[in-house]
CSV table of C-alpha atoms in Angstrom, one decimal:
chain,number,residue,atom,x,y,z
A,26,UNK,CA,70.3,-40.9,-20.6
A,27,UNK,CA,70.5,-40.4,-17.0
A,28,UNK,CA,67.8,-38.6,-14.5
A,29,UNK,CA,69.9,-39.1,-11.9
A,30,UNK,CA,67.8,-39.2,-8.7
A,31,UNK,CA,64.7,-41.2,-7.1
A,32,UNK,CA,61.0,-40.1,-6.9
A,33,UNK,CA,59.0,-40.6,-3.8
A,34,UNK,CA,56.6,-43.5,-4.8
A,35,UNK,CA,59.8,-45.6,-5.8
A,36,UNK,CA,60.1,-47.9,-2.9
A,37,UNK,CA,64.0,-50.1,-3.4
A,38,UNK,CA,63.4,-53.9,-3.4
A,39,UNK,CA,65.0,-56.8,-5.4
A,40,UNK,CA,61.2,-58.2,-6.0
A,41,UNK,CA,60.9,-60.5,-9.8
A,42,UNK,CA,58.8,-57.1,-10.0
A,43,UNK,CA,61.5,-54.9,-9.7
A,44,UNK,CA,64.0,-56.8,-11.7
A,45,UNK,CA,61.8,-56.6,-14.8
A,46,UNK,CA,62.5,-54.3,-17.5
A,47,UNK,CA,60.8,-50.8,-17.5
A,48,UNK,CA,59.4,-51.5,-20.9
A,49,UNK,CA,57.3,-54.9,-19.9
A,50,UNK,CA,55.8,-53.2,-17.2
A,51,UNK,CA,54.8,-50.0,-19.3
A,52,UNK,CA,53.3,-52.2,-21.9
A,53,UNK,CA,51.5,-54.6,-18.9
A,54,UNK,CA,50.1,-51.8,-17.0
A,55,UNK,CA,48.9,-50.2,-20.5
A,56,UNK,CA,47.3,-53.9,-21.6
A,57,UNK,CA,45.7,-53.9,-18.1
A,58,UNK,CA,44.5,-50.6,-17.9
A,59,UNK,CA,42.5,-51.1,-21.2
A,60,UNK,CA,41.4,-54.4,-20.2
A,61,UNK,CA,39.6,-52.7,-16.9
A,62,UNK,CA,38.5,-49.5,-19.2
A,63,UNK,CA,36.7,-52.1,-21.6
A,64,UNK,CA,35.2,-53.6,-18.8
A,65,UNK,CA,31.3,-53.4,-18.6
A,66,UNK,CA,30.3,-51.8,-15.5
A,67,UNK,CA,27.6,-54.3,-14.5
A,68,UNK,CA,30.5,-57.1,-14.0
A,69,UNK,CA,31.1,-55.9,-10.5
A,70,UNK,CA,33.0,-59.6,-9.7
A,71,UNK,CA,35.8,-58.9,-12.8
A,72,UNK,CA,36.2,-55.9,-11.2
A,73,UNK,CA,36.8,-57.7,-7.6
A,74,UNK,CA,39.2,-60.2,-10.0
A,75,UNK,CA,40.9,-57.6,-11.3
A,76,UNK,CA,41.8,-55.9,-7.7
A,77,UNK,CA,43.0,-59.1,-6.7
A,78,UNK,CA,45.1,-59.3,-9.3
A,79,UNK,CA,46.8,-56.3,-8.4
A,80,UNK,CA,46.6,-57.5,-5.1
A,81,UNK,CA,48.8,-60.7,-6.2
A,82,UNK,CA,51.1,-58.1,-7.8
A,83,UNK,CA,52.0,-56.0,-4.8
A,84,UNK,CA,52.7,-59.0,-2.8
A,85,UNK,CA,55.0,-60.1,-5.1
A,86,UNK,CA,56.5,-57.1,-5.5
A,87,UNK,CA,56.7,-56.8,-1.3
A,88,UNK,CA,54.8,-53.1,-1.7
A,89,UNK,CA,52.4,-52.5,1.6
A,90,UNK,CA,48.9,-52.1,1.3
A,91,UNK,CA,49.0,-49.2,3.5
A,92,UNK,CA,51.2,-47.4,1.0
A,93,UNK,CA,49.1,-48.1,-2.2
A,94,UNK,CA,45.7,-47.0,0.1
A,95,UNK,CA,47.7,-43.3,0.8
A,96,UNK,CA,48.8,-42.8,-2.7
A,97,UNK,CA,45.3,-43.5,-3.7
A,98,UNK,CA,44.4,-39.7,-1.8
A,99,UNK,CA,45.1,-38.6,-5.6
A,100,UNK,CA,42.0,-39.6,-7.0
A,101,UNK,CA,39.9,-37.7,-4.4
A,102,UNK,CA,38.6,-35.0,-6.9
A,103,UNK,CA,37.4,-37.9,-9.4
A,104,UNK,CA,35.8,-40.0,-6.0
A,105,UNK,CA,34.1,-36.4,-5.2
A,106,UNK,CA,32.6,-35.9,-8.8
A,107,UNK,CA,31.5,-39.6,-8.8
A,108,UNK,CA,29.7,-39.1,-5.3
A,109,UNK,CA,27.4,-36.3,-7.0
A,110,UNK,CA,26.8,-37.7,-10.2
A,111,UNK,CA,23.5,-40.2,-8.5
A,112,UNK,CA,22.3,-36.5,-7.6
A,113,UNK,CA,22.2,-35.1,-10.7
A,114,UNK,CA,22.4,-37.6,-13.4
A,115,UNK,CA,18.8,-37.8,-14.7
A,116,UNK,CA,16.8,-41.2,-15.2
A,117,UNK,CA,15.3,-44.0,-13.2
A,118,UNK,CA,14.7,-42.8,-9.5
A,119,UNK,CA,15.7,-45.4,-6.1
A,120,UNK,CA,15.8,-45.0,-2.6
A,121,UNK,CA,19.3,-45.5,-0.8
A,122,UNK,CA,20.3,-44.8,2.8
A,123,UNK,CA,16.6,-43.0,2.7
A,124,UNK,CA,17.9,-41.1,0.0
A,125,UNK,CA,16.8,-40.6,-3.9
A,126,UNK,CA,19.2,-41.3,-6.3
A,127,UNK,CA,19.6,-41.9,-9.8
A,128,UNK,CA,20.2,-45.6,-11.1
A,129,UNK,CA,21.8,-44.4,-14.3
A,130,UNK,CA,24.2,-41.5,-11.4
A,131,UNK,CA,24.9,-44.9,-9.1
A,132,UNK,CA,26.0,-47.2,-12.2
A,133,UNK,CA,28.0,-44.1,-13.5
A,134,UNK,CA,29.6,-43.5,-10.3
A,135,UNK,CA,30.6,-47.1,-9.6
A,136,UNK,CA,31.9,-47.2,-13.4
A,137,UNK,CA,34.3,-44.0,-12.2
A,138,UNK,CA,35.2,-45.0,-8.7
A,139,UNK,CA,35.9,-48.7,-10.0
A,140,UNK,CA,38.4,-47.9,-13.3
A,141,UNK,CA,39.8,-45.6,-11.8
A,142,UNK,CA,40.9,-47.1,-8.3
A,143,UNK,CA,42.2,-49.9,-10.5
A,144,UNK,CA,44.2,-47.4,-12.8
A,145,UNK,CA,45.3,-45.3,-10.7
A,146,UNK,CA,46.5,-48.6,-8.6
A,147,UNK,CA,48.1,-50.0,-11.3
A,148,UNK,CA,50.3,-47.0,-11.8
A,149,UNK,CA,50.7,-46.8,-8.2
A,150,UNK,CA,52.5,-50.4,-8.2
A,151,UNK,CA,54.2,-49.2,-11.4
A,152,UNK,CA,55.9,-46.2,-9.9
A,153,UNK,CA,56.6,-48.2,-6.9
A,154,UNK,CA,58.7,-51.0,-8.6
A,155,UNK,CA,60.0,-48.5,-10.9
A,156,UNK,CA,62.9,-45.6,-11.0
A,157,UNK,CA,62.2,-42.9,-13.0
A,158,UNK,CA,65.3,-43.0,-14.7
A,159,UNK,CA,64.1,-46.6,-15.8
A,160,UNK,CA,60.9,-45.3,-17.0
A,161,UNK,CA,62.7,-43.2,-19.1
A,162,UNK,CA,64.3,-45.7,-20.9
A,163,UNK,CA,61.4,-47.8,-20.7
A,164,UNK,CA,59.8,-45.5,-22.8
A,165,UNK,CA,63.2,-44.8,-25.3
A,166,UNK,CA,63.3,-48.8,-26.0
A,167,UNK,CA,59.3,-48.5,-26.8
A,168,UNK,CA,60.1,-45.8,-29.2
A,169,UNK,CA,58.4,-43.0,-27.7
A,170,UNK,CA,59.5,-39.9,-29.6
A,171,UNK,CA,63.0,-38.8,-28.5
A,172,UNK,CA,62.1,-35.4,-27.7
A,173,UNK,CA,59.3,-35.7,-25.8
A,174,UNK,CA,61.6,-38.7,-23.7
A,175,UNK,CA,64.1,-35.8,-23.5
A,176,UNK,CA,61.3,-33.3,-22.3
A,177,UNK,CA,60.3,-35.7,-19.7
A,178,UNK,CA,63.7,-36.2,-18.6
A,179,UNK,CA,64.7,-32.2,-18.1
A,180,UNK,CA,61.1,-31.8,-16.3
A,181,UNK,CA,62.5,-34.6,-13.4
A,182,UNK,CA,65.7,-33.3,-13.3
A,183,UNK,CA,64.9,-29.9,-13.0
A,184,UNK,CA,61.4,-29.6,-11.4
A,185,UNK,CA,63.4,-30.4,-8.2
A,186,UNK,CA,66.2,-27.3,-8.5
A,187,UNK,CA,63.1,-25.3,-9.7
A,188,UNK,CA,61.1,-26.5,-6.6
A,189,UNK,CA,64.2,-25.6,-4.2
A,190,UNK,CA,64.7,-22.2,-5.9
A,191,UNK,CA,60.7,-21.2,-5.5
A,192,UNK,CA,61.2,-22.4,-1.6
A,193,UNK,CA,64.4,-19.7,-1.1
A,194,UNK,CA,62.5,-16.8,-2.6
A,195,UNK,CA,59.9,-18.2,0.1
A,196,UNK,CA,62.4,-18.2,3.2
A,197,UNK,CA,63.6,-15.1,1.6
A,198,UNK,CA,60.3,-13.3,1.3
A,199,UNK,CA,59.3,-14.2,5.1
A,200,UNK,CA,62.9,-13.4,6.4
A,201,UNK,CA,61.9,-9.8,5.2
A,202,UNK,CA,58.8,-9.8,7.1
A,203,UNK,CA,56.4,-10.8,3.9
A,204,UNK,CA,53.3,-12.3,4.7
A,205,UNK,CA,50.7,-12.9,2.0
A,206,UNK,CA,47.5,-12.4,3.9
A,207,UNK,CA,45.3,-10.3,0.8
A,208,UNK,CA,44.6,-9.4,-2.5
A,209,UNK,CA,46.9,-6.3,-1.8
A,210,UNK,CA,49.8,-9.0,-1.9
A,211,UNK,CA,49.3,-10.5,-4.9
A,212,UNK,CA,51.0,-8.1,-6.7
A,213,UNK,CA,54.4,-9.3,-5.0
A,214,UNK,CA,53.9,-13.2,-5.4
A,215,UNK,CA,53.2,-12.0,-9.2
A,216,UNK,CA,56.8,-10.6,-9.6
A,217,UNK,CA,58.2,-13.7,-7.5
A,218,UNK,CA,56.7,-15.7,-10.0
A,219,UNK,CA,57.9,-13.7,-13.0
A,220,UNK,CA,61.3,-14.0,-11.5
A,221,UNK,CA,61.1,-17.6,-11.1
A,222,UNK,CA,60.2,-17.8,-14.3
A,223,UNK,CA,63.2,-15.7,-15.9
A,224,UNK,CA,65.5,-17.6,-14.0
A,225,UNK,CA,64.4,-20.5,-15.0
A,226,UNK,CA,64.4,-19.6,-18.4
A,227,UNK,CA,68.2,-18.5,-18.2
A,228,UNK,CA,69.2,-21.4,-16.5
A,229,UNK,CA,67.5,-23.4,-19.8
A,230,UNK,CA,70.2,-21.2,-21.7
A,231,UNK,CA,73.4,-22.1,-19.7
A,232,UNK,CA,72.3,-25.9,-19.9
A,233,UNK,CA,71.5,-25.8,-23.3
A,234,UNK,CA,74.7,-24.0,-24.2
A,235,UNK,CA,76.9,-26.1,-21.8
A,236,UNK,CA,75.1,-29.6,-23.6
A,237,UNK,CA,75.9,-28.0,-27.1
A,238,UNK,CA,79.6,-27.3,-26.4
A,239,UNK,CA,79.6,-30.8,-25.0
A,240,UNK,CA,78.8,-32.5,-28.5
A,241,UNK,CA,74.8,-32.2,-28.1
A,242,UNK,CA,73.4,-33.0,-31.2
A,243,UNK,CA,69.7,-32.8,-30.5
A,244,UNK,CA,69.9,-36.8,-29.2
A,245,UNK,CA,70.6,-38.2,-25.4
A,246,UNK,CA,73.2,-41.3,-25.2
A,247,UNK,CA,71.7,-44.4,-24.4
A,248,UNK,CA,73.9,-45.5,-21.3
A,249,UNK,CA,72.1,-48.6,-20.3
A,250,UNK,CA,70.6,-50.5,-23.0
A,251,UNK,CA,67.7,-52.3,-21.1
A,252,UNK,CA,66.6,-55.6,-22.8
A,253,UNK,CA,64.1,-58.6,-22.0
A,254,UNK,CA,64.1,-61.8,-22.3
A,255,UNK,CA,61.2,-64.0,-23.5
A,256,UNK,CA,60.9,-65.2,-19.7
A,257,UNK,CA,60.6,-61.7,-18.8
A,258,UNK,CA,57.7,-61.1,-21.7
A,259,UNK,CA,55.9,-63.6,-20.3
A,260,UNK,CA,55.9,-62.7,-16.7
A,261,UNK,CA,54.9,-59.1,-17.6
A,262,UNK,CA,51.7,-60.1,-20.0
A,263,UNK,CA,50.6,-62.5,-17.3
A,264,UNK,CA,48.7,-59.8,-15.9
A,265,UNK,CA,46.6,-58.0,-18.7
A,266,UNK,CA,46.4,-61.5,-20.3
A,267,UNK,CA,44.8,-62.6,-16.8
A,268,UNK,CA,42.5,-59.9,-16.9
A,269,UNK,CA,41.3,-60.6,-20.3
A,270,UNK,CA,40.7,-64.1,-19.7
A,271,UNK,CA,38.5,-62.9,-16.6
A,272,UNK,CA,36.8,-60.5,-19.0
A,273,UNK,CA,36.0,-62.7,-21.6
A,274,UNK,CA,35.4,-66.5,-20.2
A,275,UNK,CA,33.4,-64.6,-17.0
A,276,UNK,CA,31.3,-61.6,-18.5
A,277,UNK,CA,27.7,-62.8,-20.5
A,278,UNK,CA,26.3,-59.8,-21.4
């Protein structure tokens, strides 16, 4: 199976990180992930523990703060609704920054902004240390179903050419003189879109007749058969087995 080309967050290093097969650090970012989720949110410090965990892990992995801290812009909506939820979530009444908030809002927001920062850093980290191609067969060897590893894999190659086709009706549009500046326009960025869509659609057809005169059989060849050593286990469950030694030996309830 090949998707041939390199996403954005991937960042090329020869890190213990990056060496590690896709599959350990699916399954170590999963563990961790449910570690954090499973979390109570009134352990602030595990959740200081676990940041420094991932901390420890992007040093290793040689991966800049500063580059974590501006993929993390994609949690902005969830930081928004968190930020209104001591405004409108009913219950116990403080006073902060002169204002009056909920108790039950600010320990719900913390509980959002705190799992999610961490999961959505975690995946960060992942994507970072990881090709996509990898991930791919990261997922084949855990025995994700083959289609939907073959849906995934058509979606990253082609969301790219799809991308690039959507920018020349663009250039295209604007060479013409087009400016979409009303309603009155919409009707013209409608069509555009149906005739993305119907050429993407026939290009589906060519592939899929070009891959079936090719031998396609409903299956993608495994080219690289990515395996791990016990070594390599270990090193990838050192971090959700860290967290849920933090978890269990640190929180009293």
């Amino acid at each position: 199976m090949g998707a041939g080309h390199t996403h954005k967050l991937y960042r090329h290093g020869h890190s213990p990180v990056h060496r590690m097969p896709p599959h350990c650090k699916l399954l170590a970012v999963l563990g961790f992930v449910v570690v954090v989720v499973s979390t109570p949110r009134e352990a602030v410090w595990a959740f200081a523990a676990y940041a420094a965990l991932l901390g420890a892990v992007a040093a290793v992995a040689r991966v800049s703060p500063w580059f974590v801290l501006r993929r993390l812009v994609i949690e902005v909506p969830f930081v928004a609704f968190a930020f209104l939820m001591p405004f409108v979530v009913p219950g116990e009444q403080t006073r902060l920054l002169g204002v009056e908030v909920s108790v039950p809002g600010l320990w719900g927001a913390w509980n959002v902004l705190a799992k999610g920062t961490l999961g959505v850093t975690a995946s960060v980290l992942l994507a970072a240390t990881t090709e996509l191609r990898a991930l791919l067969l990261g997922l084949q060897r855990l025995k994700l179903p083959p289609l939907l590893v073959q849906i995934a894999s058509f979606m990253i190659r082609y969301g790219d050419v799809i991308t690039d086709e959507m920018r020349r009706m663009s250039v295209a549009r604007r060479s013409r003189g087009f400016e979409a500046r009303g309603v009155r326009h919409w009707g013209v960025l409608a069509k555009s879109a149906g005739a993305l869509f119907i050429r993407s659609y026939e290009r589906g057809e060519r592939v899929h007749l070009a891959m079936v005169s090719r031998g396609y059989t409903g299956s993608m060849p495994v080219l690289d058969e990515v395996t791990a050593s016990r070594a390599q286990w270990c090193s990838a469950a050192a971090l959700p087995v860290t967290a849920l030694l933090i978890l269990l030996l640190g929180w009293t309830p």
